[in-house]
CSV table of C-alpha atoms in Angstrom, one decimal:
chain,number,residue,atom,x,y,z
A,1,UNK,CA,-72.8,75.6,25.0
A,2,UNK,CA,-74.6,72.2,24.1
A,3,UNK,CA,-74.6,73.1,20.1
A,4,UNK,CA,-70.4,73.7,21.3
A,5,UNK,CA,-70.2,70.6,22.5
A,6,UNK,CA,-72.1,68.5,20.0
A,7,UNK,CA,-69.8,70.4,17.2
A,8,UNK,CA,-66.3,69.2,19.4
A,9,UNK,CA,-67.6,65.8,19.9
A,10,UNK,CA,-68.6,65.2,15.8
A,11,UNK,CA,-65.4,67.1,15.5
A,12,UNK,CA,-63.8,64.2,17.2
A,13,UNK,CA,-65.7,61.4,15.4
A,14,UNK,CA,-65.3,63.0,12.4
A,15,UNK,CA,-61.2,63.1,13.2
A,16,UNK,CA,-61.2,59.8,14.5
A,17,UNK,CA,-63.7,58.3,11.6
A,18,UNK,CA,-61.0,59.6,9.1
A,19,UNK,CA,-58.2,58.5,11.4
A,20,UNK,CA,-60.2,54.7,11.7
A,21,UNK,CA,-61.1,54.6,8.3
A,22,UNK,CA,-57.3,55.4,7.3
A,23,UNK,CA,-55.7,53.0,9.1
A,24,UNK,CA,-58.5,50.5,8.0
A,25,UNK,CA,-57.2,51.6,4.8
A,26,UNK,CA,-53.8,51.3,5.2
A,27,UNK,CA,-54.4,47.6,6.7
A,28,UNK,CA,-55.9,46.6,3.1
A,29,UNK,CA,-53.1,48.2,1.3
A,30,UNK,CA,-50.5,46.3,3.5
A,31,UNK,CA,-52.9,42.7,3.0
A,32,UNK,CA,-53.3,44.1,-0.9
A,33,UNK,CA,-49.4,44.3,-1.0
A,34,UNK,CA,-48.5,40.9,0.5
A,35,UNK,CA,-51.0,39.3,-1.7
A,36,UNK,CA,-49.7,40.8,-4.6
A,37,UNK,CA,-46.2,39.8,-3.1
A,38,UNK,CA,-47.5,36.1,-2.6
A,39,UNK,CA,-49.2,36.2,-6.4
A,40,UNK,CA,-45.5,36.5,-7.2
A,41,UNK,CA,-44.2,34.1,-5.4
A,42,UNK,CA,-46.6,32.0,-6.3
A,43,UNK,CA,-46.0,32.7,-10.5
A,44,UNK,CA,-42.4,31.9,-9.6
A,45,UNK,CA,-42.9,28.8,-8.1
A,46,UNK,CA,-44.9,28.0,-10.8
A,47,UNK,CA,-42.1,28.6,-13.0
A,48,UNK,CA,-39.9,27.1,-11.2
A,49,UNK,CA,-41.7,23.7,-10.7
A,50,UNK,CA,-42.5,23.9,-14.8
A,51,UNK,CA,-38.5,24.5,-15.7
A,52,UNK,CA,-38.2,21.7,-13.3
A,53,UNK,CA,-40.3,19.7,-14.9
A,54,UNK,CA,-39.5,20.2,-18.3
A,55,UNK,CA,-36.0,18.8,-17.3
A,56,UNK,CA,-37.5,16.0,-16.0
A,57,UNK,CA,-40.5,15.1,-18.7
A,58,UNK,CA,-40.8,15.6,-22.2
A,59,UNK,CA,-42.6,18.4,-22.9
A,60,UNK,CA,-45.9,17.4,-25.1
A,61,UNK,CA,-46.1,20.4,-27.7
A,62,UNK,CA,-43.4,20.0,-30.4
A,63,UNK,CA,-42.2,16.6,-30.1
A,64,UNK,CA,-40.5,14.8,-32.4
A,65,UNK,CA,-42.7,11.7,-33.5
A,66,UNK,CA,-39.9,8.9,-35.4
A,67,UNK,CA,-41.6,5.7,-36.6
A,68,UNK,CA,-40.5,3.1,-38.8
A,69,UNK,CA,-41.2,5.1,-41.9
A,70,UNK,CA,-40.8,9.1,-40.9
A,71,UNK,CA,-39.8,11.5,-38.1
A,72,UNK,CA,-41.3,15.1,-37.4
A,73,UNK,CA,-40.7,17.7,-39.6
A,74,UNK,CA,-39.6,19.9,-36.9
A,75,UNK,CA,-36.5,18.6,-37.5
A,76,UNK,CA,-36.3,18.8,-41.0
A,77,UNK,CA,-33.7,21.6,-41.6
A,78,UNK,CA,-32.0,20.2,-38.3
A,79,UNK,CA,-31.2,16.2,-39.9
A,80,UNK,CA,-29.0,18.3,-42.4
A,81,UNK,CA,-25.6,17.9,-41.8
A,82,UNK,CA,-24.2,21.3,-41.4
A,83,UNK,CA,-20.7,21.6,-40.6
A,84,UNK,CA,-18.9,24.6,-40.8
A,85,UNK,CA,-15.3,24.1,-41.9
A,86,UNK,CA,-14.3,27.7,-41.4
A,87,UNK,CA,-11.7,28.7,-38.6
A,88,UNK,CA,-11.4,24.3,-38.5
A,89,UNK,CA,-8.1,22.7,-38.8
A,90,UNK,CA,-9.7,19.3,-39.0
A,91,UNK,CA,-8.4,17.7,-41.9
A,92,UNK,CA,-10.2,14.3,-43.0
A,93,UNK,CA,-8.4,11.3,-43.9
A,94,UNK,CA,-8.4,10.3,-48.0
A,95,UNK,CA,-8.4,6.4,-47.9
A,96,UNK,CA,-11.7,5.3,-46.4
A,97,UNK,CA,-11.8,2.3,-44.7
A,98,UNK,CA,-15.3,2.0,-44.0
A,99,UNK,CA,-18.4,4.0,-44.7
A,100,UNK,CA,-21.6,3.7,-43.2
A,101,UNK,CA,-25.0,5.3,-44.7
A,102,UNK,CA,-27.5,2.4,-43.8
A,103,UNK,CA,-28.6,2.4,-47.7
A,104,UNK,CA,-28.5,-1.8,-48.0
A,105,UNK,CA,-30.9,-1.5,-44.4
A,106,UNK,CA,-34.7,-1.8,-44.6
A,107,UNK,CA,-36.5,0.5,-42.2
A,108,UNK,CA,-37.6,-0.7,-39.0
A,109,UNK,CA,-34.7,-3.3,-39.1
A,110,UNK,CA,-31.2,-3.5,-37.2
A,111,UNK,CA,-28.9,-2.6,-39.7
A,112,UNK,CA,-27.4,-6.3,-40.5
A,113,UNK,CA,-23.5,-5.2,-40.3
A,114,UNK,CA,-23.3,-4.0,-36.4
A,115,UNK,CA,-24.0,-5.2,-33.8
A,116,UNK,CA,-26.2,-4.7,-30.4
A,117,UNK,CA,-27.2,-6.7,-26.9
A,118,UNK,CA,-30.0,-3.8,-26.9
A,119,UNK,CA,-32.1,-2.6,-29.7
A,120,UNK,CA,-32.4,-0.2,-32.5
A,121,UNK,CA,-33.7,0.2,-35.7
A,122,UNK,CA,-33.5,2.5,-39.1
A,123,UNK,CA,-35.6,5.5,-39.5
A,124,UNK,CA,-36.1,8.3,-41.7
A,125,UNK,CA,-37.5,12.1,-41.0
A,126,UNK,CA,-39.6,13.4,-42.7
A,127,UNK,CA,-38.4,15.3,-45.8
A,128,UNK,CA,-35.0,13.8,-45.7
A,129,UNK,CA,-34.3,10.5,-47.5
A,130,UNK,CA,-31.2,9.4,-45.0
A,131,UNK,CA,-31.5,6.8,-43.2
A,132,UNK,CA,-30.5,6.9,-39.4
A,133,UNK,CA,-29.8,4.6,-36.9
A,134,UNK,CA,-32.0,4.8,-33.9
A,135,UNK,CA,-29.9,3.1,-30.5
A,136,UNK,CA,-33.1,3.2,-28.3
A,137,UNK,CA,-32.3,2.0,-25.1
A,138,UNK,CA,-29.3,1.4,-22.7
A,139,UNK,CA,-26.7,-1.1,-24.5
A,140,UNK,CA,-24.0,-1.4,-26.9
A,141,UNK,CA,-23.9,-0.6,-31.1
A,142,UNK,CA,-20.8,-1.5,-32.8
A,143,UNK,CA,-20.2,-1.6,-36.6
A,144,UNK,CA,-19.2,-5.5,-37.7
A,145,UNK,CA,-17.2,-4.0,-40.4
A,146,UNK,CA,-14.7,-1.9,-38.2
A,147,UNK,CA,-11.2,-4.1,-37.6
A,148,UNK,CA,-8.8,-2.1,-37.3
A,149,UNK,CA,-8.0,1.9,-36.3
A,150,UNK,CA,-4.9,3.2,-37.4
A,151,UNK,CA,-2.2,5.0,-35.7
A,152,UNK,CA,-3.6,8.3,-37.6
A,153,UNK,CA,-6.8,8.1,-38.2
A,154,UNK,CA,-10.3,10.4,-38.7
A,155,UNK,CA,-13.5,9.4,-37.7
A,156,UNK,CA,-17.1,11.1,-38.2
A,157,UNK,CA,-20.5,10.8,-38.3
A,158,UNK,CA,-24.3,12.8,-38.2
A,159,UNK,CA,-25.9,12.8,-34.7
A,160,UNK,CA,-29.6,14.4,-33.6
A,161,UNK,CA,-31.6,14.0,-30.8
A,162,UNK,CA,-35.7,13.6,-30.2
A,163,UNK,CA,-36.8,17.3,-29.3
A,164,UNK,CA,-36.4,19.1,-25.7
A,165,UNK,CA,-33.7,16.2,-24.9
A,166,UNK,CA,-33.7,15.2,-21.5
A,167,UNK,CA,-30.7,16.8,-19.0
A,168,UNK,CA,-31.0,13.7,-17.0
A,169,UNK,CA,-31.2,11.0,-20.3
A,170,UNK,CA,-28.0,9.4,-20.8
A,171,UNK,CA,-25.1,10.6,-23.5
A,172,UNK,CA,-24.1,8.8,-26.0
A,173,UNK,CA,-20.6,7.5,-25.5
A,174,UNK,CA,-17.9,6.5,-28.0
A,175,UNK,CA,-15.6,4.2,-27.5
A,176,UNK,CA,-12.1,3.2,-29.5
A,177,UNK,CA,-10.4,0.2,-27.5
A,178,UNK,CA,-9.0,-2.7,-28.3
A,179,UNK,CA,-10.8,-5.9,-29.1
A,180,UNK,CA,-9.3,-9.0,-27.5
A,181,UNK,CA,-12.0,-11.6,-28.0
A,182,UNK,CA,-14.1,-12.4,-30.9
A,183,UNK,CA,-17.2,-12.0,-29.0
A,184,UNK,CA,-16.2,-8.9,-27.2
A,185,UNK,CA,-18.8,-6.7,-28.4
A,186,UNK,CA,-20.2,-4.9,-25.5
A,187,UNK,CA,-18.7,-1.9,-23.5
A,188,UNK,CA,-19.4,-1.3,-20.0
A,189,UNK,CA,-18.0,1.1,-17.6
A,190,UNK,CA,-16.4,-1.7,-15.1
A,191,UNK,CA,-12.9,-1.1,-16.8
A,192,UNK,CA,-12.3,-4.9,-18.3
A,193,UNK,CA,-10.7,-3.7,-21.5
A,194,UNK,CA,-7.1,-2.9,-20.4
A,195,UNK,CA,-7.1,0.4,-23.2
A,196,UNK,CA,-10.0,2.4,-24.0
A,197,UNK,CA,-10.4,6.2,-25.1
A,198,UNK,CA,-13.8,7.3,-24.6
A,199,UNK,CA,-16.0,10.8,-25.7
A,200,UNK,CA,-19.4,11.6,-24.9
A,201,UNK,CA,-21.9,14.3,-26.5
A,202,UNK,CA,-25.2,15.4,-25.0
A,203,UNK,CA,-27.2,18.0,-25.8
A,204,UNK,CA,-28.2,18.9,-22.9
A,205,UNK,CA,-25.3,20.5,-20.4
A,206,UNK,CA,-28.5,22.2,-17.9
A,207,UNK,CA,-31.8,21.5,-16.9
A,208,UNK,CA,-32.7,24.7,-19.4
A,209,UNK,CA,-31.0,23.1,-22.2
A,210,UNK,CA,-29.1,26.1,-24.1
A,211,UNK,CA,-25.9,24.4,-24.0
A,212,UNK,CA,-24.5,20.3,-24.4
A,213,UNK,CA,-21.9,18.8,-22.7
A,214,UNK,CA,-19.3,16.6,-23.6
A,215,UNK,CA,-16.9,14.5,-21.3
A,216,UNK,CA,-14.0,12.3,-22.0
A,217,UNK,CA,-12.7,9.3,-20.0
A,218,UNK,CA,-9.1,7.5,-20.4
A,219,UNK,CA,-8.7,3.8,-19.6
A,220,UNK,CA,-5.2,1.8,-19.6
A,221,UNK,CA,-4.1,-1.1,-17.7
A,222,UNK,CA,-8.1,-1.5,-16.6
A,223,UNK,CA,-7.7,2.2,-14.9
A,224,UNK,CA,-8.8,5.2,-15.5
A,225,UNK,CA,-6.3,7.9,-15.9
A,226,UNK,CA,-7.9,10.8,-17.1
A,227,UNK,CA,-11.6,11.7,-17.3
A,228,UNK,CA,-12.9,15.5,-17.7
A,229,UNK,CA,-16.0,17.8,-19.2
A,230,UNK,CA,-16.4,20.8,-21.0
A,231,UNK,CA,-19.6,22.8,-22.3
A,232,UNK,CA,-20.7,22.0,-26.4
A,233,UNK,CA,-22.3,25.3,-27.0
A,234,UNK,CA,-23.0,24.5,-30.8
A,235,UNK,CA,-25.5,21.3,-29.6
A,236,UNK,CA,-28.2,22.1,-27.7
A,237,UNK,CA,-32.1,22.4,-28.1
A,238,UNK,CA,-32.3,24.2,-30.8
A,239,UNK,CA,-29.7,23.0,-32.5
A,240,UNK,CA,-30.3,19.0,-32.0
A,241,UNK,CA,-28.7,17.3,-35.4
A,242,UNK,CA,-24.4,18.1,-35.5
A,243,UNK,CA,-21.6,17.0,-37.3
A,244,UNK,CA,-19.2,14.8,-34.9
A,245,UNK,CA,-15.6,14.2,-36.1
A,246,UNK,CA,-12.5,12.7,-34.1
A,247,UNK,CA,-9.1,13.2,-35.3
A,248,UNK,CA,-6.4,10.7,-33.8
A,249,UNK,CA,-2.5,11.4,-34.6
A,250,UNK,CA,-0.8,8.5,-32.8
A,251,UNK,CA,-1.2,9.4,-28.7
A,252,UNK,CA,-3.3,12.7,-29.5
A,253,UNK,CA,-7.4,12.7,-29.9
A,254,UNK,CA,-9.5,15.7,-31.2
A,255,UNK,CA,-12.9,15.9,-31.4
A,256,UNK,CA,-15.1,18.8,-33.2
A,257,UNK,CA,-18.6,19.5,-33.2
A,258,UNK,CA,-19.7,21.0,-36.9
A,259,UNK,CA,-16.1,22.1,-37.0
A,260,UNK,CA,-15.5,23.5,-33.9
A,261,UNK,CA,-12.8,21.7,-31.9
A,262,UNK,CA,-13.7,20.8,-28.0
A,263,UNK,CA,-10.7,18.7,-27.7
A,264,UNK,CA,-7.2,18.2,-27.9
A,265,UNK,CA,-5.5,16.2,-25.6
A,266,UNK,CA,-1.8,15.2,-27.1
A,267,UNK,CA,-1.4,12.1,-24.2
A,268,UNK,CA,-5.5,10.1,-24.8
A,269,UNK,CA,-4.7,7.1,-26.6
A,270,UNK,CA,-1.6,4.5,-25.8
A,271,UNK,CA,0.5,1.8,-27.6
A,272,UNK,CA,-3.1,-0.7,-27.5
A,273,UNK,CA,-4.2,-2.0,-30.9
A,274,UNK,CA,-7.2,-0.2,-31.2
A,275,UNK,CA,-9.5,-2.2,-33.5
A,276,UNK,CA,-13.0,-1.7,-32.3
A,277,UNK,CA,-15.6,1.6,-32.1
A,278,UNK,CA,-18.2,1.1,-29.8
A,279,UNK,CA,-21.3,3.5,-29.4
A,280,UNK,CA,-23.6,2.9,-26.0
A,281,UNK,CA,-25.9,4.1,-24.7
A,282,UNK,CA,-26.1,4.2,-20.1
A,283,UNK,CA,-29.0,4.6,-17.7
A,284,UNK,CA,-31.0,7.3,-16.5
A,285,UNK,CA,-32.4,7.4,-19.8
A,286,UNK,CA,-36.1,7.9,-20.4
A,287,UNK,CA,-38.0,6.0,-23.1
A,288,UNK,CA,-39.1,9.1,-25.4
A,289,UNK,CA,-35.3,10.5,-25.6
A,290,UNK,CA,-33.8,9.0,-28.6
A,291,UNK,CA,-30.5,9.7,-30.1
A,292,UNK,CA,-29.7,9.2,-33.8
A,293,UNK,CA,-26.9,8.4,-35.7
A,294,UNK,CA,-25.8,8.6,-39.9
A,295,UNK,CA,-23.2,9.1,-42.3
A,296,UNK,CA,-20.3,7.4,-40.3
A,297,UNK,CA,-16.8,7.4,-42.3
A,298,UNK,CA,-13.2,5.9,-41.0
A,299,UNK,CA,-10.4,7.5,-42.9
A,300,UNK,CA,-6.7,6.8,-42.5
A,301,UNK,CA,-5.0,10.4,-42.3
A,302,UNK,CA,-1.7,11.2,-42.6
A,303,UNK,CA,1.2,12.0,-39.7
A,304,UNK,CA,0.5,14.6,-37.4
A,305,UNK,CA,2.8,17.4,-39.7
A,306,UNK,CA,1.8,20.7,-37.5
A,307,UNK,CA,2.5,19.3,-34.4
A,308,UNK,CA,5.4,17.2,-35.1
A,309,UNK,CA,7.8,20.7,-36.1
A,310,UNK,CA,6.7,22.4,-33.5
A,311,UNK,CA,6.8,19.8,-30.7
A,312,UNK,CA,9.4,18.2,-31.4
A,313,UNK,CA,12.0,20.6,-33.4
A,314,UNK,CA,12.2,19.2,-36.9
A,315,UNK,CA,9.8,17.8,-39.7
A,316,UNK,CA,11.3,16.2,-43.0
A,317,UNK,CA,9.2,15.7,-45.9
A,318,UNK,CA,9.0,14.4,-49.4
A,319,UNK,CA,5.2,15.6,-50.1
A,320,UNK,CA,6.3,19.2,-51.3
A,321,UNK,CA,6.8,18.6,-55.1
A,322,UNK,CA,8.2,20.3,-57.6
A,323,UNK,CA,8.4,20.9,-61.4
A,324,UNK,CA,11.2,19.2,-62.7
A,325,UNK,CA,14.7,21.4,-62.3
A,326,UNK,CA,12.4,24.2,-61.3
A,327,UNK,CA,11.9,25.5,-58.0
A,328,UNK,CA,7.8,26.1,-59.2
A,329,UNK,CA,5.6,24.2,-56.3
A,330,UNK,CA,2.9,21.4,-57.5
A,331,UNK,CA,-0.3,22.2,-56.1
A,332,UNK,CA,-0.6,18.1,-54.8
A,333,UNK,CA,1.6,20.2,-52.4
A,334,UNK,CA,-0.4,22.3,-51.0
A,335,UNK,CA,-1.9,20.3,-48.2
A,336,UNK,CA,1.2,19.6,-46.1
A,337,UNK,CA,2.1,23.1,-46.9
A,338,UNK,CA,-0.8,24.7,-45.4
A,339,UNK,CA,-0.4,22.5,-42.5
A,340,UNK,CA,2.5,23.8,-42.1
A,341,UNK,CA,1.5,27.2,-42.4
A,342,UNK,CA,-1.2,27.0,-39.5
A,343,UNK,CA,1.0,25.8,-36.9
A,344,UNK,CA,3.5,28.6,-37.7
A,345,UNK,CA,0.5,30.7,-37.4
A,346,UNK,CA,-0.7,29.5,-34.5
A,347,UNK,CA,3.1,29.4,-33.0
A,348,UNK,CA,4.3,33.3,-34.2
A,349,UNK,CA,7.7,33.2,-31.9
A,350,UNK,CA,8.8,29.9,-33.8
A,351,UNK,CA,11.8,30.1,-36.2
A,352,UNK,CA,12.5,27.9,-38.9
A,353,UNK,CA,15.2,26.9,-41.2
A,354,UNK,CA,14.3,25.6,-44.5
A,355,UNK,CA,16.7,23.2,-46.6
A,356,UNK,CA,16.2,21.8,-49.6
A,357,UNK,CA,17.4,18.7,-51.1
A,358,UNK,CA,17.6,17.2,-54.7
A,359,UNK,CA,18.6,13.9,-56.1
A,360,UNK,CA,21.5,12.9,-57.9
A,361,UNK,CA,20.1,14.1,-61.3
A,362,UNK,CA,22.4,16.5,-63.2
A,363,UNK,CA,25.2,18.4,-62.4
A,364,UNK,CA,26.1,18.7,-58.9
A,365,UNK,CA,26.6,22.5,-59.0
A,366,UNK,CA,23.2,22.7,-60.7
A,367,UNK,CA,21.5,20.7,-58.1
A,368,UNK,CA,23.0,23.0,-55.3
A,369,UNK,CA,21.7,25.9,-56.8
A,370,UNK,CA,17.8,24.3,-57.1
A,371,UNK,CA,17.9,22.5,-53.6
A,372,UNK,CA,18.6,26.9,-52.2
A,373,UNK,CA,15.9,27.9,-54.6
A,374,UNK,CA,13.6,25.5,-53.6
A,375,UNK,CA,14.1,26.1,-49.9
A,376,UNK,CA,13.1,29.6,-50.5
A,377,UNK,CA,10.3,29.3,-52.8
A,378,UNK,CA,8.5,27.3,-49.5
A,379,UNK,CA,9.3,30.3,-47.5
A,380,UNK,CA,7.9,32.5,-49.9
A,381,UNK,CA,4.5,30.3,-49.8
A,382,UNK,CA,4.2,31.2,-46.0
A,383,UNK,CA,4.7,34.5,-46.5
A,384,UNK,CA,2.3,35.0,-49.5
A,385,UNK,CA,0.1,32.9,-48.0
A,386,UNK,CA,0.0,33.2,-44.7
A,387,UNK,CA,1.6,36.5,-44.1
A,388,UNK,CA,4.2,35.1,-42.2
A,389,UNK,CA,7.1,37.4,-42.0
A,390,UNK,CA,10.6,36.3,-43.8
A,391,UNK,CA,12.9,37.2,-40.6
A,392,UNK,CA,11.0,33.8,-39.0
A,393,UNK,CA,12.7,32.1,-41.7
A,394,UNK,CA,16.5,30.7,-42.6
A,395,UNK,CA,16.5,29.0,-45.8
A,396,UNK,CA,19.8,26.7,-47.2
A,397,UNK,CA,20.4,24.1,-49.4
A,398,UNK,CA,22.2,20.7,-49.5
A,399,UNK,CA,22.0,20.1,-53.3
A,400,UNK,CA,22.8,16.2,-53.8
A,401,UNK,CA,25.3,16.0,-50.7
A,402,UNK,CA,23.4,14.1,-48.0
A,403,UNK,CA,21.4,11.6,-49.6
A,404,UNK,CA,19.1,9.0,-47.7
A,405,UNK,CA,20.2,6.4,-50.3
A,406,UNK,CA,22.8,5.9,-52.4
A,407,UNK,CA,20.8,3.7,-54.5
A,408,UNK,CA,19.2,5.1,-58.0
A,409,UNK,CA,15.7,3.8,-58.3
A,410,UNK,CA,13.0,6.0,-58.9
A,411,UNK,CA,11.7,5.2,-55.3
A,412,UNK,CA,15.3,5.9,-53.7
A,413,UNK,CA,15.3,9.2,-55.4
A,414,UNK,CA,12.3,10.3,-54.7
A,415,UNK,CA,13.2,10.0,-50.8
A,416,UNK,CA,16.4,12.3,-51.7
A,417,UNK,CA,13.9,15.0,-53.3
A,418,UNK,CA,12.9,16.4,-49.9
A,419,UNK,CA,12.6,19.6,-48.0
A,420,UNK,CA,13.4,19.8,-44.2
A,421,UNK,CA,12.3,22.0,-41.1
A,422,UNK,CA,14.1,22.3,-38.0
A,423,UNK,CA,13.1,24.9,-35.7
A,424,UNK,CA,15.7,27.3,-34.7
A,425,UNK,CA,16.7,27.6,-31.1
């Protein structure tokens, strides 16, 4: 009876050793589970803080060292310019008006023709013999040379940034306003110039940098009208060194990164005299994020062709030339042509009619005939060309019969040799 009880009671301990030993157990595989859950929380808050700061420092490894000589090489294939004119309808102006490469400007120095009430000085990077401008800290840079922006007009120019830009470093504005005193050199953002059409670029639109940002801002009468922001997915981090160009057709401003259009607003600039560009830099900005600037050309472009048809109904012009008494198009015509063959593209329900007209040259029966050949010979360049079916199309022709001028001077006549557009309701 005793060896019965002795085997129930180690029974017991033996049941309840197990039953201890697997709770015990199961205690350290709860404690073994949070820690591995607080280990993760822990890696994530690590992260977390590091993303945080690497938005708000400059991250050490890979920075890009600029001195008065040389920048890092990192940024070698990046200082490039590299724009990619494919799917683009910008369309640069052909008379320059002023061109800006830094090549008279000693490094280290402020280039002599603009000027600043900050500083800045030219630099090269390494592998790359262009110079750039550096605007270093928070201030105005304006070139001297710059006195006038005309109703159409193209503007462009290199930009890159120090490595790992900063998300909360300043942009770097542009500014196109008008001028009224001849010490008026510095922008700020109280609104005392009555006009102003501003742009920004920044390549950093997040705290992880993937993405820039670009915002625009509207001033007239010493108010702003319009401002907004939209994402610059082709200037970012890795891609810190772009091609900027603005297009202006009277009222309308457009603005393309390597070729890539961001903007198109038809109402941004008003009836001011534009006469000054100003670049500036704001606050927020930490010392080791630079941006850089090169290559800067002001063209005057021609009238706004595209958007004048199809906006407005109708589009005259004497650019489409032809062989003499032949309805065989000059290839000096082939830009407004193609102009007009994108916004018919871009606009497939539009309609046109076509009509030709001729000078007073030869026989009036003959010139009737060539002004109708004419007019069809453009319709048969959109459709080669283009693909642009011949239903969209009505062509006619006026021959000599509705003049401009009556006069006969080479000049007069060559207003009466033009084709006209109207789009049909």
């Amino acid at each position: 009876m005793k060896t019965s009880l002795k085997n129930v009671f180690f029974l017991f301990s033996v049941f309840f050793s197990l039953n201890g030993n697997a709770q015990f157990l199961e205690k350290l595989a709860k404690k073994a589970e949070k820690a591995s859950e607080r280990a993760v929380e822990r890696k994530i808050e690590q992260k977390a803080t590091k993303t945080t700061n690497d938005g708000m420092d400059e991250v050490l490894n890979n920075k890009k060292k600029t001195s008065k000589t040389t920048t890092s090489s990192s940024n070698e294939s990046n200082s490039k310019t590299k724009v990619s004119k494919k799917d683009s309808d910008f369309s640069a102006g052909s008379k320059v008006l002023f061109e800006e490469k830094f090549n008279n400007d000693a490094i280290g120095d402020f280039p002599v023709n603009w000027f600043t009430n900050s500083s800045g000085e030219i630099v090269t990077f390494e592998g790359d013999s262009k110079k750039w401008l550096q605007v270093s800290d928070k201030g105005s840079f304006s070139p001297l040379n710059v006195s006038k922006l005309p109703e159409n007009f193209t503007f462009e120019f290199d930009v890159a940034t120090t490595d790992n830009f900063n998300f909360y470093s300043t942009a770097l504005n542009v500014v196109f306003t008008e001028k009224t005193s001849k010490v008026d050199n510095v922008w700020n953002t109280v609104f005392k110039r009555k006009e102003a059409m501003i742009f920004s670029i920044h390549p950093a639109n997040s705290l992880a940098g993937t993405v820039g940002g670009s915002s625009i801002s509207v001033i007239s009468e010493k108010k702003e009208i319009m401002k907004n922001k939209v994402e610059v997915s082709n200037f970012n981090k890795n891609n810190n060194s772009v091609r900027v160009q603005v297009w202006r057709q009277k009222n309308r401003f457009r603005m393309y990164v390597d070729g890539k259009k961001y903007w198109d607003l038809p109402t941004a600039f008003g009836d001011a005299n534009y006469n000054q560009i100003i670049f500036f830099i704001g606050t927020y900005k930490k010392t080791t994020d630079k941006f850089f600037i090169s290559n800067l050309k002001l063209a005057e472009a021609g009238a706004d062709t595209r958007h004048k048809l199809i906006e407005t109904g109708s589009f005259t012009t004497n650019e489409i030339l032809f062989d003499t008494n032949k309805a065989t198009i000059k290839a000096s015509s082939k830009k407004v042509l193609d102009e007009l063959g994108k916004a018919l593209t871009e606009n497939p329900s539009v309609r046109i009619n076509i009509t030709g007209h001729t000078d007073s040259d030869g026989s009036e029966k003959d010139n009737q005939k060539l002004s109708e050949k004419r007019a069809e010979a453009v319709a048969n360049y959109f459709a080669s060309n283009y693909g642009i079916a011949k239903s969209r199309f009505e062509t006619s022709g006026k021959g000599e019969s509705e003049p401009l001028t009556d006069t006969n001077s080479e000049e007069d006549k060559k207003q009466n040799r033009r084709v006209e557009f109207v789009v049909i309701q």
